[in-house]
Amino acid sequence: MPVSTPTAAVRLRAVPFDLKETFECGQCFRWDPDSTGGYRGIVGRRVVTLRQDGDFLMAEGLTQPEAEALLVPYLALDEDYAAIHALFRENETLARAVDYAPGIRVLRQDRWEALCSFILSQNNNIKRIKGIIARLCESFGEPLGGGDYAFPGPEVLASLSEEDLAPLRCGFRARYVLDAARKVAGGEVDLDAVAALPTEEAAVALQAICGVGIKVAHCALLYGFHRIECLPVDVWMRRVMATLYPNGLPQELLPYAGIAQQYLFHYSRCHPSLFAGDGQPAKGDRP
DNA sequence: CGCCAGGTATGAT
DNA sequence: ATCATACATGGC
């Protein structure tokens, strides 16, 4: 009998952690619930199904050593969320957001996938972003079997035309994706070099790509480079900041602003009425 | 129908 | 430097 059979239990201790909260809080676009309470997604070239069992995550599709090597960093299981929660709970507002979804963890996603995904996210909604990314992977990603596909690399997309991307129905963002792919594949924007830069210089470097402004740059850095001090400000976070933090986040939270943002973003999206009248004019408001 | 969505590039003050 | 507008697409 082999030490590890395909059905052997592959377990990872994960506390605090919640699959739904982590995969449906708006940070990633390629995880979906299956029919048995688990979540199925793609990590790199691996198709993974995760189930929660108390303090443990059960992983299908990987051996125990593979799960340790791949999922511990990806799921940020090496990060001390108990300490982060303790810090966050000292702030009354943030405490409410943490208590609402304490199982959120900010993932360490692939750099290029995060960059490309958040280019596609601009002026768009999460449901449609997921559809566009699914079509992108099906159309141009490497088949992984079982109807799953890897996220296409920049070198694959770099040789395509806007017409080639038409079936994605990503609208004006097609041009931006191609510019990103060409600059990354060509080395004009070197993601390894970006990873070595101080955070604000890294953001400036990413903004050399057409379609990458400060918000997309911060999302790429937070989710793809795990720069957890990055605070992406979108329409939801603009309302949160205006309503709850008119003077900005407290200093002691700044090193973890990106993680704080994730709890606040999710909380605000699930309680839209709390932020309806924020005083800050929305995009379409008339004076 | 009009408004909105994890914004940004562009051109006018 | 700051500000308004266009931009594709689809859900509501």
CSV table of C-alpha atoms (C1' of nucleotides) in Angstrom, one decimal:
chain,number,residue,atom,x,y,z
A,1,MET,CA,0.0,0.0,0.0
A,2,PRO,CA,1.5,3.4,-1.0
A,3,VAL,CA,1.9,5.9,1.7
A,4,SER,CA,-0.3,8.3,-0.2
A,5,THR,CA,-3.3,7.2,-2.3
A,6,PRO,CA,-5.4,9.5,-4.5
A,7,THR,CA,-8.1,9.5,-1.9
A,8,ALA,CA,-5.8,10.0,1.1
A,9,ALA,CA,-6.7,12.8,3.3
A,10,VAL,CA,-4.6,15.9,2.5
A,11,ARG,CA,-5.1,18.3,5.4
A,12,LEU,CA,-4.0,21.8,6.2
A,13,ARG,CA,-4.6,23.5,9.5
A,14,ALA,CA,-6.3,26.8,8.8
A,15,VAL,CA,-7.6,29.0,11.6
A,16,PRO,CA,-9.2,31.4,11.2
A,17,PHE,CA,-10.3,30.6,7.6
A,18,ASP,CA,-13.5,30.4,5.6
A,19,LEU,CA,-13.7,29.2,2.0
A,20,LYS,CA,-16.7,31.2,1.0
A,21,GLU,CA,-15.6,34.4,2.7
A,22,THR,CA,-12.1,34.1,1.2
A,23,PHE,CA,-13.1,33.2,-2.3
A,24,GLU,CA,-16.2,35.4,-2.6
A,25,CYS,CA,-14.9,38.6,-1.1
A,26,GLY,CA,-13.9,40.1,-4.5
A,27,GLN,CA,-10.1,39.4,-4.5
A,28,CYS,CA,-10.1,36.5,-7.0
A,29,PHE,CA,-12.2,35.4,-10.0
A,30,ARG,CA,-11.5,31.8,-10.6
A,31,TRP,CA,-12.9,29.9,-7.6
A,32,ASP,CA,-16.5,28.6,-7.6
A,33,PRO,CA,-18.5,26.5,-5.1
A,34,ASP,CA,-19.2,22.9,-6.1
A,35,SER,CA,-22.3,20.9,-5.3
A,36,THR,CA,-21.0,19.5,-2.1
A,37,GLY,CA,-20.0,22.6,-0.1
A,38,GLY,CA,-16.5,22.8,-1.4
A,39,TYR,CA,-14.7,25.2,-3.7
A,40,ARG,CA,-13.0,24.4,-6.9
A,41,GLY,CA,-10.3,26.6,-8.4
A,42,ILE,CA,-7.1,26.8,-10.3
A,43,VAL,CA,-3.8,27.5,-8.6
A,44,GLY,CA,-1.1,27.9,-11.2
A,45,ARG,CA,-1.5,24.7,-13.3
A,46,ARG,CA,-3.2,22.7,-10.6
A,47,VAL,CA,-6.9,22.1,-10.3
A,48,VAL,CA,-7.8,22.1,-6.6
A,49,THR,CA,-10.9,21.3,-4.7
A,50,LEU,CA,-11.0,22.5,-1.1
A,51,ARG,CA,-13.4,21.5,1.7
A,52,GLN,CA,-13.6,22.8,5.2
A,53,ASP,CA,-13.6,20.5,8.2
A,54,GLY,CA,-13.4,22.4,11.4
A,55,ASP,CA,-9.9,23.7,11.9
A,56,PHE,CA,-8.7,22.0,8.7
A,57,LEU,CA,-8.9,22.3,5.0
A,58,MET,CA,-9.2,19.1,3.0
A,59,ALA,CA,-7.5,19.4,-0.4
A,60,GLU,CA,-8.2,17.2,-3.4
A,61,GLY,CA,-6.0,17.2,-6.4
A,62,LEU,CA,-2.7,17.5,-4.6
A,63,THR,CA,-0.4,15.3,-2.5
A,64,GLN,CA,0.3,16.4,1.1
A,65,PRO,CA,3.8,17.8,0.2
A,66,GLU,CA,2.3,19.6,-2.9
A,67,ALA,CA,-0.5,21.1,-0.8
A,68,GLU,CA,2.0,22.3,1.8
A,69,ALA,CA,4.2,23.9,-0.9
A,70,LEU,CA,1.5,25.3,-3.0
A,71,LEU,CA,-1.4,26.1,-0.8
A,72,VAL,CA,0.2,27.4,2.4
A,73,PRO,CA,1.6,30.4,0.6
A,74,TYR,CA,-1.4,30.8,-1.7
A,75,LEU,CA,-3.9,30.8,1.1
A,76,ALA,CA,-1.6,32.8,3.3
A,77,LEU,CA,-1.8,30.1,6.0
A,78,ASP,CA,1.7,31.2,7.0
A,79,GLU,CA,0.4,34.6,8.1
A,80,ASP,CA,-0.6,35.3,11.7
A,81,TYR,CA,-4.2,36.2,11.3
A,82,ALA,CA,-4.9,35.9,15.0
A,83,ALA,CA,-2.5,38.8,15.6
A,84,ILE,CA,-3.9,40.8,12.6
A,85,HIS,CA,-7.5,40.3,14.0
A,86,ALA,CA,-6.4,41.4,17.4
A,87,LEU,CA,-4.9,44.6,16.0
A,88,PHE,CA,-7.9,45.2,13.8
A,89,ARG,CA,-10.4,44.7,16.6
A,90,GLU,CA,-8.9,47.6,18.5
A,91,ASN,CA,-10.6,49.8,15.9
A,92,GLU,CA,-14.3,49.8,16.5
A,93,THR,CA,-15.2,50.2,12.8
A,94,LEU,CA,-12.8,47.5,11.6
A,95,ALA,CA,-13.9,45.2,14.4
A,96,ARG,CA,-17.4,45.2,12.9
A,97,ALA,CA,-16.0,44.3,9.5
A,98,VAL,CA,-13.8,41.6,10.8
A,99,ASP,CA,-16.6,40.1,12.9
A,100,TYR,CA,-18.8,40.1,9.8
A,101,ALA,CA,-16.4,37.8,7.9
A,102,PRO,CA,-13.5,36.7,10.1
A,103,GLY,CA,-12.5,33.9,7.7
A,104,ILE,CA,-11.3,36.2,5.0
A,105,ARG,CA,-7.6,35.8,4.0
A,106,VAL,CA,-5.8,37.9,1.4
A,107,LEU,CA,-4.5,35.4,-1.1
A,108,ARG,CA,-1.0,35.3,-2.7
A,109,GLN,CA,-2.0,35.0,-6.3
A,110,ASP,CA,0.1,34.8,-9.5
A,111,ARG,CA,1.5,38.2,-10.4
A,112,TRP,CA,0.5,38.3,-14.0
A,113,GLU,CA,-2.9,36.8,-13.3
A,114,ALA,CA,-3.6,39.4,-10.7
A,115,LEU,CA,-2.4,42.3,-12.9
A,116,CYS,CA,-4.4,41.1,-15.9
A,117,SER,CA,-7.5,40.3,-13.9
A,118,PHE,CA,-7.6,43.7,-12.3
A,119,ILE,CA,-7.0,45.5,-15.7
A,120,LEU,CA,-10.2,43.7,-16.7
A,121,SER,CA,-12.0,44.7,-13.5
A,122,GLN,CA,-12.1,48.4,-14.2
A,123,ASN,CA,-15.5,50.1,-14.5
A,124,ASN,CA,-16.9,46.6,-14.5
A,125,ASN,CA,-18.8,44.3,-12.1
A,126,ILE,CA,-17.6,41.2,-10.4
A,127,LYS,CA,-20.0,38.8,-12.1
A,128,ARG,CA,-19.0,40.0,-15.6
A,129,ILE,CA,-15.3,40.1,-14.7
A,130,LYS,CA,-15.5,36.4,-13.8
A,131,GLY,CA,-17.2,35.6,-17.1
A,132,ILE,CA,-14.6,37.5,-19.1
A,133,ILE,CA,-11.7,35.8,-17.3
A,134,ALA,CA,-13.3,32.4,-17.8
A,135,ARG,CA,-13.6,33.0,-21.5
A,136,LEU,CA,-10.0,34.3,-21.6
A,137,CYS,CA,-8.7,31.1,-20.0
A,138,GLU,CA,-10.9,28.8,-22.2
A,139,SER,CA,-9.9,30.6,-25.3
A,140,PHE,CA,-6.1,31.0,-24.8
A,141,GLY,CA,-5.1,29.1,-21.7
A,142,GLU,CA,-3.4,25.7,-21.6
A,143,PRO,CA,-6.0,22.8,-21.1
A,144,LEU,CA,-5.6,21.1,-17.7
A,145,GLY,CA,-8.2,18.4,-18.3
A,146,GLY,CA,-11.7,18.2,-17.0
A,147,GLY,CA,-12.7,21.4,-18.8
A,148,ASP,CA,-10.3,23.5,-16.8
A,149,TYR,CA,-7.7,25.8,-18.2
A,150,ALA,CA,-4.6,27.7,-16.9
A,151,PHE,CA,-4.5,31.4,-17.0
A,152,PRO,CA,-2.9,32.4,-20.3
A,153,GLY,CA,0.6,33.8,-19.9
A,154,PRO,CA,1.6,37.2,-21.2
A,155,GLU,CA,3.7,35.7,-24.1
A,156,VAL,CA,0.6,33.9,-25.4
A,157,LEU,CA,-1.6,37.1,-25.3
A,158,ALA,CA,1.2,39.3,-26.7
A,159,SER,CA,0.8,38.0,-30.2
A,160,LEU,CA,-2.9,38.4,-30.3
A,161,SER,CA,-5.0,41.2,-31.8
A,162,GLU,CA,-8.0,43.1,-30.5
A,163,GLU,CA,-10.1,41.1,-32.9
A,164,ASP,CA,-8.8,37.9,-31.4
A,165,LEU,CA,-10.1,39.1,-28.0
A,166,ALA,CA,-13.5,40.1,-29.3
A,167,PRO,CA,-15.2,36.9,-28.1
A,168,LEU,CA,-14.2,37.8,-24.6
A,169,ARG,CA,-16.6,40.8,-24.8
A,170,CYS,CA,-14.3,42.8,-22.5
A,171,GLY,CA,-14.9,46.0,-24.5
A,172,PHE,CA,-12.4,48.8,-24.4
A,173,ARG,CA,-10.2,46.8,-22.0
A,174,ALA,CA,-9.0,44.5,-24.8
A,175,ARG,CA,-6.5,47.1,-25.8
A,176,TYR,CA,-5.2,47.4,-22.2
A,177,VAL,CA,-4.8,43.6,-21.8
A,178,LEU,CA,-2.8,43.5,-25.0
A,179,ASP,CA,-0.6,46.4,-24.0
A,180,ALA,CA,0.1,44.7,-20.6
A,181,ALA,CA,0.9,41.4,-22.3
A,182,ARG,CA,3.3,43.0,-24.8
A,183,LYS,CA,5.1,45.0,-22.2
A,184,VAL,CA,5.4,42.2,-19.7
A,185,ALA,CA,6.4,39.6,-22.4
A,186,GLY,CA,8.8,42.0,-23.9
A,187,GLY,CA,10.4,42.8,-20.6
A,188,GLU,CA,9.6,46.5,-20.8
A,189,VAL,CA,7.7,45.9,-17.6
A,190,ASP,CA,9.6,43.2,-15.7
A,191,LEU,CA,7.5,41.7,-13.0
A,192,ASP,CA,10.5,40.2,-11.2
A,193,ALA,CA,12.1,43.6,-11.2
A,194,VAL,CA,8.8,45.2,-10.0
A,195,ALA,CA,8.8,42.6,-7.1
A,196,ALA,CA,12.1,43.9,-6.0
A,197,LEU,CA,11.1,47.6,-5.9
A,198,PRO,CA,9.8,49.6,-2.9
A,199,THR,CA,6.0,49.6,-3.1
A,200,GLU,CA,5.4,53.1,-4.5
A,201,GLU,CA,8.1,52.7,-7.1
A,202,ALA,CA,6.6,49.4,-8.0
A,203,ALA,CA,3.2,51.0,-8.5
A,204,VAL,CA,4.7,53.7,-10.8
A,205,ALA,CA,6.4,50.9,-12.8
A,206,LEU,CA,3.2,49.1,-13.3
A,207,GLN,CA,1.5,52.3,-14.4
A,208,ALA,CA,3.7,52.2,-17.5
A,209,ILE,CA,1.0,49.9,-18.9
A,210,CYS,CA,-1.9,51.6,-20.6
A,211,GLY,CA,-5.0,50.8,-18.6
A,212,VAL,CA,-3.1,50.5,-15.3
A,213,GLY,CA,-3.8,53.5,-13.0
A,214,ILE,CA,-3.2,53.7,-9.3
A,215,LYS,CA,-6.1,51.5,-8.3
A,216,VAL,CA,-5.2,48.6,-10.6
A,217,ALA,CA,-1.6,48.9,-9.7
A,218,HIS,CA,-2.4,48.7,-6.0
A,219,CYS,CA,-4.6,45.6,-6.6
A,220,ALA,CA,-1.9,43.9,-8.6
A,221,LEU,CA,0.6,44.7,-5.8
A,222,LEU,CA,-1.7,43.6,-3.0
A,223,TYR,CA,-3.1,40.4,-4.6
A,224,GLY,CA,-0.2,39.4,-6.9
A,225,PHE,CA,2.8,40.6,-5.0
A,226,HIS,CA,1.4,40.4,-1.5
A,227,ARG,CA,2.2,44.0,-0.7
A,228,ILE,CA,-0.3,44.0,2.2
A,229,GLU,CA,0.3,47.7,2.9
A,230,CYS,CA,-1.3,48.6,-0.5
A,231,LEU,CA,-4.8,50.1,-0.2
A,232,PRO,CA,-6.7,49.9,-3.4
A,233,VAL,CA,-9.5,52.6,-3.4
A,234,ASP,CA,-12.4,51.8,-5.7
A,235,VAL,CA,-16.0,53.1,-5.6
A,236,TRP,CA,-16.8,51.0,-2.6
A,237,MET,CA,-13.7,51.9,-0.6
A,238,ARG,CA,-14.2,55.6,-1.5
A,239,ARG,CA,-17.6,55.4,0.2
A,240,VAL,CA,-16.1,53.5,3.2
A,241,MET,CA,-13.3,56.0,3.7
A,242,ALA,CA,-15.6,59.0,3.3
A,243,THR,CA,-18.2,57.6,5.8
A,244,LEU,CA,-16.0,55.8,8.3
A,245,TYR,CA,-12.5,57.2,8.0
A,246,PRO,CA,-12.7,60.8,6.9
A,247,ASN,CA,-9.2,61.4,8.3
A,248,GLY,CA,-7.7,58.2,6.8
A,249,LEU,CA,-6.9,54.9,8.5
A,250,PRO,CA,-5.2,55.0,11.9
A,251,GLN,CA,-1.4,55.0,11.6
A,252,GLU,CA,-0.9,51.6,13.3
A,253,LEU,CA,-3.1,50.0,10.6
A,254,LEU,CA,-1.2,51.3,7.6
A,255,PRO,CA,1.3,48.3,7.4
A,256,TYR,CA,-1.8,46.1,7.0
A,257,ALA,CA,-4.0,48.5,5.0
A,258,GLY,CA,-4.6,46.1,2.2
A,259,ILE,CA,-5.9,43.4,4.5
A,260,ALA,CA,-8.0,45.9,6.4
A,261,GLN,CA,-9.3,47.0,3.0
A,262,GLN,CA,-10.5,43.5,2.2
A,263,TYR,CA,-12.6,43.3,5.3
A,264,LEU,CA,-14.0,46.8,4.8
A,265,PHE,CA,-14.7,46.2,1.1
A,266,HIS,CA,-16.6,43.0,1.7
A,267,TYR,CA,-18.5,44.5,4.6
A,268,SER,CA,-19.5,47.6,2.6
A,269,ARG,CA,-20.7,45.5,-0.4
A,270,CYS,CA,-22.8,43.4,1.9
A,271,HIS,CA,-24.3,46.5,3.6
A,272,PRO,CA,-24.8,48.9,0.8
A,273,SER,CA,-27.4,51.0,2.6
A,274,LEU,CA,-25.0,52.0,5.3
A,275,PHE,CA,-23.0,53.9,2.7
A,276,ALA,CA,-25.9,55.3,0.5
A,277,GLY,CA,-25.6,58.9,1.6
A,278,ASP,CA,-21.9,59.4,2.1
A,279,GLY,CA,-21.8,63.1,1.1
A,280,GLN,CA,-19.1,62.4,-1.5
A,281,PRO,CA,-20.6,62.8,-4.9
A,282,ALA,CA,-20.9,59.7,-6.8
A,283,LYS,CA,-19.7,59.5,-10.4
A,284,GLY,CA,-23.0,60.5,-12.1
A,285,ASP,CA,-24.2,63.0,-9.5
A,286,ARG,CA,-25.2,66.5,-10.6
A,287,PRO,CA,-24.3,69.5,-8.4
B,1,DC,C1',-35.1,53.0,-20.9
B,2,DG,C1',-31.2,55.0,-17.6
B,3,DC,C1',-27.9,53.9,-14.1
B,4,DC,C1',-24.2,51.3,-12.4
B,5,DA,C1',-20.1,48.3,-12.1
B,6,DG,C1',-13.2,46.7,-7.7
B,7,DG,C1',-11.1,53.1,-13.4
B,8,DT,C1',-8.3,55.2,-16.7
B,9,DA,C1',-6.9,58.0,-20.7
B,10,DT,C1',-7.7,62.1,-22.7
B,11,DG,C1',-8.5,66.8,-23.5
B,12,DA,C1',-10.2,71.2,-21.5
B,13,DT,C1',-9.9,74.7,-17.8
C,1,DA,C1',-2.7,70.4,-11.1
C,2,DT,C1',-7.6,69.5,-11.2
C,3,DC,C1',-12.0,68.2,-13.7
C,4,DA,C1',-15.4,66.3,-17.0
C,5,DT,C1',-16.2,62.9,-20.3
C,6,DA,C1',-15.9,58.7,-23.2
C,7,DC,C1',-15.2,54.1,-23.1
C,8,DA,C1',-17.9,48.4,-24.2
C,9,DT,C1',-20.8,45.4,-22.1
C,10,DG,C1',-24.5,43.4,-19.5
C,11,DG,C1',-27.5,43.3,-15.1
C,12,DC,C1',-31.0,45.5,-12.9
